[in-house]
Amino acid sequence: MKYNYCTIKSLAFFLLLGMFSTVVMANPKASEGEKSREYYIEVLTKIADPVLVNLSENKLKAKMPVEVTPDAYGGRDKVTYLEAFGRLLSGMAPWLELGPDDTEEGKLREKYIQLALKSIHNATDPDSPDFMNFNKGSQPVVDAAFFAQGLLRAPEQLWERLSPETQQNVIAALKSSREINPFYNNWLLFSATVEAALLKFDGEADEMRMSYAINKHKEWYVGDGVYGDGADFHFDYYNSFVIQPMLLDITKVLQEKKHGMGRNMDLFLKRAQRYAAIQERLISPEGTYPVVGRSMAYRFGAFQSLSQIALWQELPEKVKPSQVRAAFHAIIARHMEAKDMFDKDGWLTLGFYGHQPEVAEPYISTGSLYLCSEVFLVLGLDKDTPFWTDPNEPWTQKRIWSGGDATRDHAL
């Protein structure tokens, strides 16, 4: 049989579409939201499998590659494993917190909850081959914080289901990160997030580390929902990678504990809502977004802040949940179309769109890349919420560039 050029193009298109949404083929009667949810889960579990399967079997250090840049900072192999696990857990936790049930998805969640619980045990057991570095060098305080954030986001499934022995190992590991003095910028929030977890799970914390981080970020606020990274403003995604989500997670714990510093949560939430509106407007009609600033190898983890505000069901008035869902689907699919985003064994590769190691900074290695999981926070929303049940809506740039409503945008 002969094929002309147009036929080949059409076949290629439909093959690519099938790669994006295999679940559509499996369940043709599913709603748009159901198809997106299944696709999100498919991608998240693909990302998670190499980390959780190997760590749960105490094989992470033996199996995980450590890809670095030619000018990498020394000792990335001493920190990359906690990076991979802590960052993955932070993004995956809200989905796991929904817990098991009798549905296919609920059974799948239980599978990953069990993998995560075994992984937490192995990562914090001093006698384990995969016991992780929480205090040597400076980097571990970063990923101790992401690990702590994961526990804060899934207290019932990832904390309460741990054995008492493992809980004590976790507390000891988190406390050991206090040996690290954070840098005078967004890093203050890493120490503060660790303390928030200690306050929630151990009942005691170094309040100075939390109050200092909170007060300095109030001081570093530059306006319109955006904070400086320290005293200077950086045009990058660190408001989403770290600053906005950790400010909210820290003050949420403080508010739960009826601590005076918890009163800051309303202020931080208002600013985070404005930042979420800005983030949503950065997504092009084609599902791309600006590659600007450092750490772009974290890929769609750049949208953690928007995903968290959607998870909390606190989206700005003019941003509908289903338009965020559709925008995220488009972004994830654009990244996943790059054939070399994963190596032959399923590990993430250095890059932004596929394998582009030149985009990675010297502090980035294989483990760092798992911050991409943060876009999936919205999976913590029950499948019956409007985020998943409402029909697709065009996101802001798609609507405007197709001649639709161009509602005015105003600064906070």
PDB file of C-alpha atoms in Angstrom, residues 67-76 361-365:
ATOM      1  CA  GLU A  67      23.154  12.612  35.327  1.00  0.00           C
ATOM      2  CA  VAL A  68      24.899  15.949  35.879  1.00  0.00           C
ATOM      3  CA  THR A  69      26.178  18.874  33.849  1.00  0.00           C
ATOM      4  CA  PRO A  70      29.887  19.126  32.962  1.00  0.00           C
ATOM      5  CA  ASP A  71      30.289  21.970  35.497  1.00  0.00           C
ATOM      6  CA  ALA A  72      28.241  20.301  38.256  1.00  0.00           C
ATOM      7  CA  TYR A  73      28.823  21.161  41.874  1.00  0.00           C
ATOM      8  CA  GLY A  74      30.675  18.395  43.656  1.00  0.00           C
ATOM      9  CA  GLY A  75      28.952  15.593  45.478  1.00  0.00           C
ATOM     10  CA  ARG A  76      25.627  15.479  43.648  1.00  0.00           C
ATOM     11  CA  GLU A 361      22.375  24.477  36.272  1.00  0.00           C
ATOM     12  CA  PRO A 362      25.397  22.977  38.089  1.00  0.00           C
ATOM     13  CA  TYR A 363      23.222  22.173  41.130  1.00  0.00           C
ATOM     14  CA  ILE A 364      20.801  20.032  39.108  1.00  0.00           C
ATOM     15  CA  SER A 365      21.098  16.261  38.773  1.00  0.00           C
TER      16      SER A 365
END
